[in-house]
mmCIF file of C-alpha atoms in Angstrom:
data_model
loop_
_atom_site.group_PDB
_atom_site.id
_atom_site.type_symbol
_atom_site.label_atom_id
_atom_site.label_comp_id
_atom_site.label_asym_id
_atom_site.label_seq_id
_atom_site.Cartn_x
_atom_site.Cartn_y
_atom_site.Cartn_z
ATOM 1 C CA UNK A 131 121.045 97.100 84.584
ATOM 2 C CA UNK A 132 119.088 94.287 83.112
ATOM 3 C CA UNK A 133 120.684 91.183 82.335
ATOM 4 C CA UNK A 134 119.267 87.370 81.006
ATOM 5 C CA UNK A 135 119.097 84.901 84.352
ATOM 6 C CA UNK A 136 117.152 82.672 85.904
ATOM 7 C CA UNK A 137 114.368 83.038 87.881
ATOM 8 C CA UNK A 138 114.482 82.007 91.819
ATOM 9 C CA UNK A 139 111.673 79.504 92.366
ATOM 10 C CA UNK A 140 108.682 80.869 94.196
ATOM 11 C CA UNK A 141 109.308 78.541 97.447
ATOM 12 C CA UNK A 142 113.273 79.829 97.714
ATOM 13 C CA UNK A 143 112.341 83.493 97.615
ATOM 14 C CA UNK A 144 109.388 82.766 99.856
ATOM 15 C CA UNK A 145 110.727 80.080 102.760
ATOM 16 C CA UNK A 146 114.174 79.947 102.078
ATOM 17 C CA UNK A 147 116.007 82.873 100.634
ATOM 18 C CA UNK A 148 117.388 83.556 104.520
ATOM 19 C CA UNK A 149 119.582 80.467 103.859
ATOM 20 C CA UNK A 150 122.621 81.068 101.593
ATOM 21 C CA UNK A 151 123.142 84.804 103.254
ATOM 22 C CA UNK A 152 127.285 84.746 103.066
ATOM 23 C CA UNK A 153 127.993 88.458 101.616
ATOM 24 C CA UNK A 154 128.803 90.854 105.091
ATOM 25 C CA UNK A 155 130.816 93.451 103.401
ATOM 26 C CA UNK A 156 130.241 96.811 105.231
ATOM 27 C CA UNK A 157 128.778 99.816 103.869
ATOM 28 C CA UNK A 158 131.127 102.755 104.870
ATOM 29 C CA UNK A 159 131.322 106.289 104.814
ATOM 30 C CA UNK A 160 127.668 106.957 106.146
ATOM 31 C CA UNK A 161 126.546 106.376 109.927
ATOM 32 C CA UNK A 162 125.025 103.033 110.982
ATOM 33 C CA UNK A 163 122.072 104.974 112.614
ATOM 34 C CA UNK A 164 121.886 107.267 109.733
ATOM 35 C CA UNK A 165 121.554 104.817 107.499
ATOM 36 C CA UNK A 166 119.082 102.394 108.937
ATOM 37 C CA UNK A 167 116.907 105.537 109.137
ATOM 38 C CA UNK A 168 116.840 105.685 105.605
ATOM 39 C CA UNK A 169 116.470 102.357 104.999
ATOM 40 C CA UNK A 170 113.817 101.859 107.655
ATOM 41 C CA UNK A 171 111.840 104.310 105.777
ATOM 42 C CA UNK A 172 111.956 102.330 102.439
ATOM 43 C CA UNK A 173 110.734 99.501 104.445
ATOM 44 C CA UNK A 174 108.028 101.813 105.684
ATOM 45 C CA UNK A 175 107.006 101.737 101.925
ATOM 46 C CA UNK A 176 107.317 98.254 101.554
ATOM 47 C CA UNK A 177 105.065 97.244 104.783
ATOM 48 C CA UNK A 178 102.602 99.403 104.499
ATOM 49 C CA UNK A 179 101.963 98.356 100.838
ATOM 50 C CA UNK A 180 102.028 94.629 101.573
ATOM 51 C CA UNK A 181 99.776 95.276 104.414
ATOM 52 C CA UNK A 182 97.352 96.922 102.340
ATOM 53 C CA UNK A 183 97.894 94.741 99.068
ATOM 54 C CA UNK A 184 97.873 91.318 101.419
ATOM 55 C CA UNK A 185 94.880 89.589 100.627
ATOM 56 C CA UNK A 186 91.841 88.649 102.958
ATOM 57 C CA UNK A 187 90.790 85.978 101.462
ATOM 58 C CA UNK A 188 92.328 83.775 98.485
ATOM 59 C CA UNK A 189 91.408 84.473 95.399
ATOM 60 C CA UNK A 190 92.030 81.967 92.999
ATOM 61 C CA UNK A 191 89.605 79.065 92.613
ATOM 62 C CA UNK A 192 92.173 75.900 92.669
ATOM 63 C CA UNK A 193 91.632 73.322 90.122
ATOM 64 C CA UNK A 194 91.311 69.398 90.004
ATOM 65 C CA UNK A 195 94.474 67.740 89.677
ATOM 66 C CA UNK A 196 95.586 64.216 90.614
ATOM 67 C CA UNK A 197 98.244 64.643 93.040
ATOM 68 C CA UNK A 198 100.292 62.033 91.129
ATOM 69 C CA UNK A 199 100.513 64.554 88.681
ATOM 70 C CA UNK A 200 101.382 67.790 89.695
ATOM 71 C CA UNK A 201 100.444 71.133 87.659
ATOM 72 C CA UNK A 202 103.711 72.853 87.485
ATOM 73 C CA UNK A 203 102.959 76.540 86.572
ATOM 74 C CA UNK A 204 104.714 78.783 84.064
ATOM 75 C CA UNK A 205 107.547 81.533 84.759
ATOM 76 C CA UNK A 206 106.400 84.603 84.561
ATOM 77 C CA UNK A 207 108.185 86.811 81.913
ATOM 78 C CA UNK A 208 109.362 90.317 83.901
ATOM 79 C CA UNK A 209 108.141 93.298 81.616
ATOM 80 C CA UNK A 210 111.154 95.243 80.861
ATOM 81 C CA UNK A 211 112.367 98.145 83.227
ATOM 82 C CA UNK A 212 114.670 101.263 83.294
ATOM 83 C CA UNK A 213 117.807 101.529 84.824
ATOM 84 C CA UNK A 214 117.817 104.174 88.058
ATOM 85 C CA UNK A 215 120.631 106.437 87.176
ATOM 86 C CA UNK A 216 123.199 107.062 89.778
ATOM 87 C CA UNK A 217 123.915 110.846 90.104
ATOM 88 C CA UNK A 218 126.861 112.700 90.413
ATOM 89 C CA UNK A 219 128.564 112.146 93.725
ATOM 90 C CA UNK A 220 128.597 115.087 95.975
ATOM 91 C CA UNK A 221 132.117 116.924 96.722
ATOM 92 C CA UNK A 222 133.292 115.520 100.124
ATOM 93 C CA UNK A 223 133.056 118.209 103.263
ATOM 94 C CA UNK A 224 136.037 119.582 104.469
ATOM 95 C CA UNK A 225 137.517 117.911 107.555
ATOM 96 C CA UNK A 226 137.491 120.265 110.649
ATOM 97 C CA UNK A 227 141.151 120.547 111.887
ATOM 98 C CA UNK A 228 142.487 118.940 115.595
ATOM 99 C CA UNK A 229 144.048 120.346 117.247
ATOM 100 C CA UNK A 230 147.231 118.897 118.478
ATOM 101 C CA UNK A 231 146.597 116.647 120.934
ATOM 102 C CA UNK A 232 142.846 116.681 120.739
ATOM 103 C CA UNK A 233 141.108 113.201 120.780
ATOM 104 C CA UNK A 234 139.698 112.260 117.854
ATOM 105 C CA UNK A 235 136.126 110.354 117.775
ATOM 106 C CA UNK A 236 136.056 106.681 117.088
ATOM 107 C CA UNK A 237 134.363 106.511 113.610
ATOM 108 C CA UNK A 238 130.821 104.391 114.092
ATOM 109 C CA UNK A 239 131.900 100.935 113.102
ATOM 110 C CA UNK A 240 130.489 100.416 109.030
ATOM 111 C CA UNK A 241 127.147 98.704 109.251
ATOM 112 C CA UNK A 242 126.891 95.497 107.690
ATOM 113 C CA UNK A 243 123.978 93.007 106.264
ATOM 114 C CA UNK A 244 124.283 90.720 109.759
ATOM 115 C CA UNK A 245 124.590 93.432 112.478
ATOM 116 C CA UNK A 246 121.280 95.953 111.459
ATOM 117 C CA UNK A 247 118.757 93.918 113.096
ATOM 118 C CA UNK A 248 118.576 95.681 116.523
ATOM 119 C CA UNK A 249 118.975 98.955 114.480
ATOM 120 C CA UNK A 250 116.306 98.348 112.148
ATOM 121 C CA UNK A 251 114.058 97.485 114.939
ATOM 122 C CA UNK A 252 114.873 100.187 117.144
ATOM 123 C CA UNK A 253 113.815 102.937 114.332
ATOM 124 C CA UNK A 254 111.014 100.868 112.917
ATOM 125 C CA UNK A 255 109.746 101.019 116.349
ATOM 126 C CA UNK A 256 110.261 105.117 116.237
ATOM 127 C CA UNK A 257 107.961 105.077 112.915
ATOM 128 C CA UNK A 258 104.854 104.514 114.535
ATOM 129 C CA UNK A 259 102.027 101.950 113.550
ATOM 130 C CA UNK A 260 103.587 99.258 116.108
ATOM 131 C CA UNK A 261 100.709 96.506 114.750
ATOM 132 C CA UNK A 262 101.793 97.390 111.094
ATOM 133 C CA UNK A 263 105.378 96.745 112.060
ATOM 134 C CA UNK A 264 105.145 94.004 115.074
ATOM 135 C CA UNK A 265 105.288 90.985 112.849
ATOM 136 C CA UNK A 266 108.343 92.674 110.799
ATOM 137 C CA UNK A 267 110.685 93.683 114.150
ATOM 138 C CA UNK A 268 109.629 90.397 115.483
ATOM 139 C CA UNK A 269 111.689 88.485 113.007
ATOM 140 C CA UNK A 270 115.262 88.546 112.077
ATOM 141 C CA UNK A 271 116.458 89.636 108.870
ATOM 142 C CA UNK A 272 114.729 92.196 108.782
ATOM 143 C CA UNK A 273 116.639 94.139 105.664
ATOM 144 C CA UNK A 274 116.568 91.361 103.692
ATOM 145 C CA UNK A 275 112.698 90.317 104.331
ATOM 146 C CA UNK A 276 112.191 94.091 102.776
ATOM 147 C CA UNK A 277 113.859 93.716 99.833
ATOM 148 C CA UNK A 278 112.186 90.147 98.930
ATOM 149 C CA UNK A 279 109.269 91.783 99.136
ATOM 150 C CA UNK A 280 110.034 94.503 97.150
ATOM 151 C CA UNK A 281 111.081 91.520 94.727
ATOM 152 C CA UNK A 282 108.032 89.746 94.957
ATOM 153 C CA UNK A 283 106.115 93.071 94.430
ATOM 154 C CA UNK A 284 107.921 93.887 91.206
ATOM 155 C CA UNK A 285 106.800 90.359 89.986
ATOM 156 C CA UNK A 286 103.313 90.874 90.957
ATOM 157 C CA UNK A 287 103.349 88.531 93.588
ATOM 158 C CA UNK A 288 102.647 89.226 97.343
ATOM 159 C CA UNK A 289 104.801 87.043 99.186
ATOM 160 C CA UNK A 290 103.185 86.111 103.268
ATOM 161 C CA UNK A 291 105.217 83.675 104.408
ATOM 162 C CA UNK A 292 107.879 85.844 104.432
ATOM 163 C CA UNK A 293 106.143 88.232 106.355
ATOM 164 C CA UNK A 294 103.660 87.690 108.928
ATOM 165 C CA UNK A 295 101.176 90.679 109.522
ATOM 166 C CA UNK A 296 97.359 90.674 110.523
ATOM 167 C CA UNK A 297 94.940 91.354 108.238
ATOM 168 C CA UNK A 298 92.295 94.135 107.877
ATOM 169 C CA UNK A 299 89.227 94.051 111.200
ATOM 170 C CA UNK A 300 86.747 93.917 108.234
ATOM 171 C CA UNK A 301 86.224 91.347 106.020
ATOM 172 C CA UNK A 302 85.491 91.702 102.012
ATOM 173 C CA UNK A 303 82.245 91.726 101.637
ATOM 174 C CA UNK A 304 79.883 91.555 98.311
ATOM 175 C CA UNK A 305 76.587 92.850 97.236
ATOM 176 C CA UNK A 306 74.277 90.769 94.741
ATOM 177 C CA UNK A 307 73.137 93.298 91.793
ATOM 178 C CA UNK A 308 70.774 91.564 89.352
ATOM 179 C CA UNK A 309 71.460 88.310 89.897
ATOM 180 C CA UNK A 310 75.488 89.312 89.686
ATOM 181 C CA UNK A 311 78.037 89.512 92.786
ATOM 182 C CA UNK A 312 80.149 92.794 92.748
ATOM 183 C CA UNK A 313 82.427 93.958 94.909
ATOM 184 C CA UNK A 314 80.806 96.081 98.001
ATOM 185 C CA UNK A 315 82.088 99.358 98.386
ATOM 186 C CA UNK A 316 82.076 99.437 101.506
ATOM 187 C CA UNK A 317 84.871 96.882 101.444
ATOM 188 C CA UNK A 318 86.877 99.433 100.121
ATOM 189 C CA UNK A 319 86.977 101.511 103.264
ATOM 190 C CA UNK A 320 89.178 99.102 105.407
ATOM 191 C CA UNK A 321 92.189 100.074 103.065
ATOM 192 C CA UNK A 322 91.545 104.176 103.640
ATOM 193 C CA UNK A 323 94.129 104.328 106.705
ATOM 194 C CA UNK A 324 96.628 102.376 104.622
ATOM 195 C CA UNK A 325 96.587 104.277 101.015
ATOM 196 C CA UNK A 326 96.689 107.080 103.366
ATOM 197 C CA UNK A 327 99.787 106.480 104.952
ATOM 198 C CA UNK A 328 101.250 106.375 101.240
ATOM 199 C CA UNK A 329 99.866 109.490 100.608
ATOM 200 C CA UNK A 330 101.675 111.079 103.225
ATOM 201 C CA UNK A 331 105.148 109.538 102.550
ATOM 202 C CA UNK A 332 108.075 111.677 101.325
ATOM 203 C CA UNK A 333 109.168 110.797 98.039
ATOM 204 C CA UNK A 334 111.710 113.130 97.942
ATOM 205 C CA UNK A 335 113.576 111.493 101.217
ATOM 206 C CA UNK A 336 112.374 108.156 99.943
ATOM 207 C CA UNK A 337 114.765 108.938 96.930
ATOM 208 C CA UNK A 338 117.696 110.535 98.930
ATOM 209 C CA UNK A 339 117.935 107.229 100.522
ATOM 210 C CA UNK A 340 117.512 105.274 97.704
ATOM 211 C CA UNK A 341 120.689 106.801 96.262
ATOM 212 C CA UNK A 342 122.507 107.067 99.298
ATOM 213 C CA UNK A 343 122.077 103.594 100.206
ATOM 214 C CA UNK A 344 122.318 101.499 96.957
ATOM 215 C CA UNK A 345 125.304 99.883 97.353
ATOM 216 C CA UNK A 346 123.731 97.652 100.660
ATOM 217 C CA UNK A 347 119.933 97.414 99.428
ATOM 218 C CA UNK A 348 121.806 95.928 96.136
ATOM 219 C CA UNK A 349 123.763 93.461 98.426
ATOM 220 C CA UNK A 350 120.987 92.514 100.306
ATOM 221 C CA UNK A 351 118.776 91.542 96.707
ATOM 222 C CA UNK A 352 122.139 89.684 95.887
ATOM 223 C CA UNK A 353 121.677 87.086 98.886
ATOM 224 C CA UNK A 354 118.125 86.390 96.584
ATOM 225 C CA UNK A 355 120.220 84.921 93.964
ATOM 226 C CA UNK A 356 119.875 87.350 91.767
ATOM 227 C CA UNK A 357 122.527 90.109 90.010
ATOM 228 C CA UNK A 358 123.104 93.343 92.582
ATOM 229 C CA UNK A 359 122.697 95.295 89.998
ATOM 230 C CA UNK A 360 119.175 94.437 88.647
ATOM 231 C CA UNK A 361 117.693 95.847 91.948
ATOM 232 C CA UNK A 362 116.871 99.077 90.376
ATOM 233 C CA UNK A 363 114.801 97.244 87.661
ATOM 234 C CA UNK A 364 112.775 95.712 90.390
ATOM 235 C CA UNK A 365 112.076 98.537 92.312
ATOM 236 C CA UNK A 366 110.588 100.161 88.435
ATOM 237 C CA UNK A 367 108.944 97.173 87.714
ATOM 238 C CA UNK A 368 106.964 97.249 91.325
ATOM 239 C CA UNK A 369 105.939 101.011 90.219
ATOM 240 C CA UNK A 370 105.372 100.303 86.889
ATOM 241 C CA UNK A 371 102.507 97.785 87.645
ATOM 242 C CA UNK A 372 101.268 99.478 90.024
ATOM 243 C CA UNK A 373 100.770 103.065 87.781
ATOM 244 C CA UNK A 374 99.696 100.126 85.320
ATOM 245 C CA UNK A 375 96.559 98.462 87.266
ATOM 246 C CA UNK A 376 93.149 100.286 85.268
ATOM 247 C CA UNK A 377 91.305 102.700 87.075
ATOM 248 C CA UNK A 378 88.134 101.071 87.367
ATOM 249 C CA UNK A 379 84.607 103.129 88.700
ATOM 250 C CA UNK A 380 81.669 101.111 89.076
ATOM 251 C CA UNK A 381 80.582 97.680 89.886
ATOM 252 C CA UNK A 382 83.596 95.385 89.985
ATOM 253 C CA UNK A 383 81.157 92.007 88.331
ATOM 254 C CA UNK A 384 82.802 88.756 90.174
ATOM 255 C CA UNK A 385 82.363 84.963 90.067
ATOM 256 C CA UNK A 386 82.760 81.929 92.144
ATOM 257 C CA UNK A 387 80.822 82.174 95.741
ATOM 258 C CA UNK A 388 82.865 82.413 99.752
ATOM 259 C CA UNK A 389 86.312 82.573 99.596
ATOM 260 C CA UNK A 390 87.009 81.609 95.980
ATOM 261 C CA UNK A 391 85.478 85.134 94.435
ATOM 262 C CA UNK A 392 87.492 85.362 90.755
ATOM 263 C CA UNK A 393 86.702 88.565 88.985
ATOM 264 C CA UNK A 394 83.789 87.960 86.491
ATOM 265 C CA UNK A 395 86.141 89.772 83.412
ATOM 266 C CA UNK A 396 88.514 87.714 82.371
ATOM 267 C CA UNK A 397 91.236 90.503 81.335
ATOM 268 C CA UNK A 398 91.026 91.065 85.102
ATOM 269 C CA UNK A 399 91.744 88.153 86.242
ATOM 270 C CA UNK A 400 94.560 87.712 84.271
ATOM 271 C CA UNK A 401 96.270 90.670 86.336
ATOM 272 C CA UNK A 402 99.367 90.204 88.513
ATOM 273 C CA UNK A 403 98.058 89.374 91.990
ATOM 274 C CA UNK A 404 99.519 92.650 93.205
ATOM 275 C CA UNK A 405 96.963 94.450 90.487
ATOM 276 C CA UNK A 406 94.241 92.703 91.731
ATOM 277 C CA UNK A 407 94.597 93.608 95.008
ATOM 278 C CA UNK A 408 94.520 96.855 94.485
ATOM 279 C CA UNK A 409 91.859 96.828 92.620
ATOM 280 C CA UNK A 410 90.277 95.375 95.994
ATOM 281 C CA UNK A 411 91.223 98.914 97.643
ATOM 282 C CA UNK A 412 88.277 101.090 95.668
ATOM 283 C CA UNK A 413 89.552 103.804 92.967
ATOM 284 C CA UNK A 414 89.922 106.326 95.093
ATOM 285 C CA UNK A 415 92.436 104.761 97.276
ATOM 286 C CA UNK A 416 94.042 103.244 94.285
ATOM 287 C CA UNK A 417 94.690 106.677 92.702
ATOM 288 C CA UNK A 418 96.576 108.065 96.049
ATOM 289 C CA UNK A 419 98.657 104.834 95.457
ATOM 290 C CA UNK A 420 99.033 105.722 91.852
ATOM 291 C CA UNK A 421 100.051 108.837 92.107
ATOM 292 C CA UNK A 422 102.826 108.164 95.141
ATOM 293 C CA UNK A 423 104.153 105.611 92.276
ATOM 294 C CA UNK A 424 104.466 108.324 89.633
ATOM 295 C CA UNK A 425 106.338 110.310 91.844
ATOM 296 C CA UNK A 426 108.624 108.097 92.976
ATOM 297 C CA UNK A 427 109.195 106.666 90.127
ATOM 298 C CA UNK A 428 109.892 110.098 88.500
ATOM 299 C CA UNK A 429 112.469 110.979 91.367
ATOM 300 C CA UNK A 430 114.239 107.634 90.899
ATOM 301 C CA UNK A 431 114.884 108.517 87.324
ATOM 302 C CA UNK A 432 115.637 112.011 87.738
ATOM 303 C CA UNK A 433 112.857 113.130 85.612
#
């Protein structure tokens, strides 16, 4: 559900959103192991598109100011985004009868916001790709660093401070055509593993979890200041832009010389960061991307 509110300032989702975490309420009814597995895997999502998406070098060429007067940029305005319907809940499984005076299990205590850390680590560490994931399980909060990223994805924004991950072996690199820097296509190659690994993901478990898990991803995206209920818009508005970033096949024209390249057309520079990066990955690896996003999106909405 979308409502009117204010935007979180870039530097509060980025450095500081940790700080006003107060909400612990449990989520009960599913196990704690169980359900940082699911969770783990939408994180799985989230890092390995950041990783890929991060950039290698920065992009924008800063302007002259006087520091005595500061540029203070614009808010973006969030495109509009559907609401993620919630389906039918299933029928609850018959108890098994006990007998008399059989013990009866302890339930697993309900996992909470504070205590998942260890979890989330433990199965992050059973997903593989340890140097994708070393600079995520070697900071806490590790729930709520995934979901501001997923927030700072469905603004277009890729936020590293929040997490701390290496960058590709090989740099970007640029071939001069006529007089005219483009983009070298070899570059794209250093983002193959990484589109691949999105390739491969399950959308239909990616859902499943989704749903099953709601009610503590929306808690989490509450400690960001925002409304609980919104977090379904973000995750559509991350998807939308990325099915949204043009397919582009051919010379990518660019401007600017080292580490201030600017695309050379101006109605792509004026994409979200996260559009531009991908952009960065080649087409090819931007359709596999594209067409993960489709299908998630489609399962999300129950199409």
């Amino acid at each position: 559900m979308q409502n009117d509110r204010e935007e979180p300032k870039i530097s509060e989702l980025d450095e500081g959103f940790l700080s006003s975490v107060e909400d612990d309420r449990p989520v009960s009814g599913k196990s704690p192991r169980t359900l940082i597995a699911a969770i783990s895997a939408l994180l799985l999502v989230v890092a390995v598109v950041w990783f890929a998406f991060r950039p290698a070098v920065e992009a924008p060429v800063p302007s002259a100011a006087s520091p005595s007067s500061p540029v203070k940029a614009a808010e973006p305005v969030l495109a509009p985004a559907l609401d993620i319907p919630v389906p039918e809940p299933a029928p609850e499984p018959e108890q098994a009868l006990v007998s008399e005076g059989e013990e009866v299990p302890p339930a697993e205590p309900a996992l909470t916001l504070d205590d998942s850390d260890e979890a989330a680590r433990e199965t992050l560490g059973e997903l593989g790709s340890p140097d994708l994931f070393s600079g995520l399980v070697s900071q806490s909060d590790v729930l709520l660093r995934g979901i501001a990223l997923i927030d700072g994805l469905s603004r277009g924004l890729i936020l590293n401070k929040i997490l701390s991950l290496p960058r590709p072996v090989d740099k970007f690199s640029t071939l001069e055509v006529q007089g005219q820097h483009v983009i070298d296509p070899s570059s794209y190659q250093r983002y193959d593993p990484y589109a691949q690994a999105i390739a491969e993901l399950d959308t239909v478990s990616m859902v499943a979890a989704f749903h099953s898990f709601r009610p503590l991803l929306e808690q989490a995206y509450a400690q960001l200041g925002y409304q609980a209920a919104e977090f379904d818009n973000a995750v559509i508005r991350a998807l939308d832009l990325v099915i949204a970033t043009p397919e582009i096949r051919g010379e990518i024209p660019l401007k600017g010389k080292g580490a201030l390249y600017q695309f050379a057309d101006p109605d792509l520079e004026k994409l979200s960061p996260l559009q531009k990066q991908l952009l960065r990955m080649g087409p090819d690896n931007v359709e596999l991307v594209r067409v993960q996003a489709r299908a998630l999106r489609s399962g999300l909405l129950g199409e």
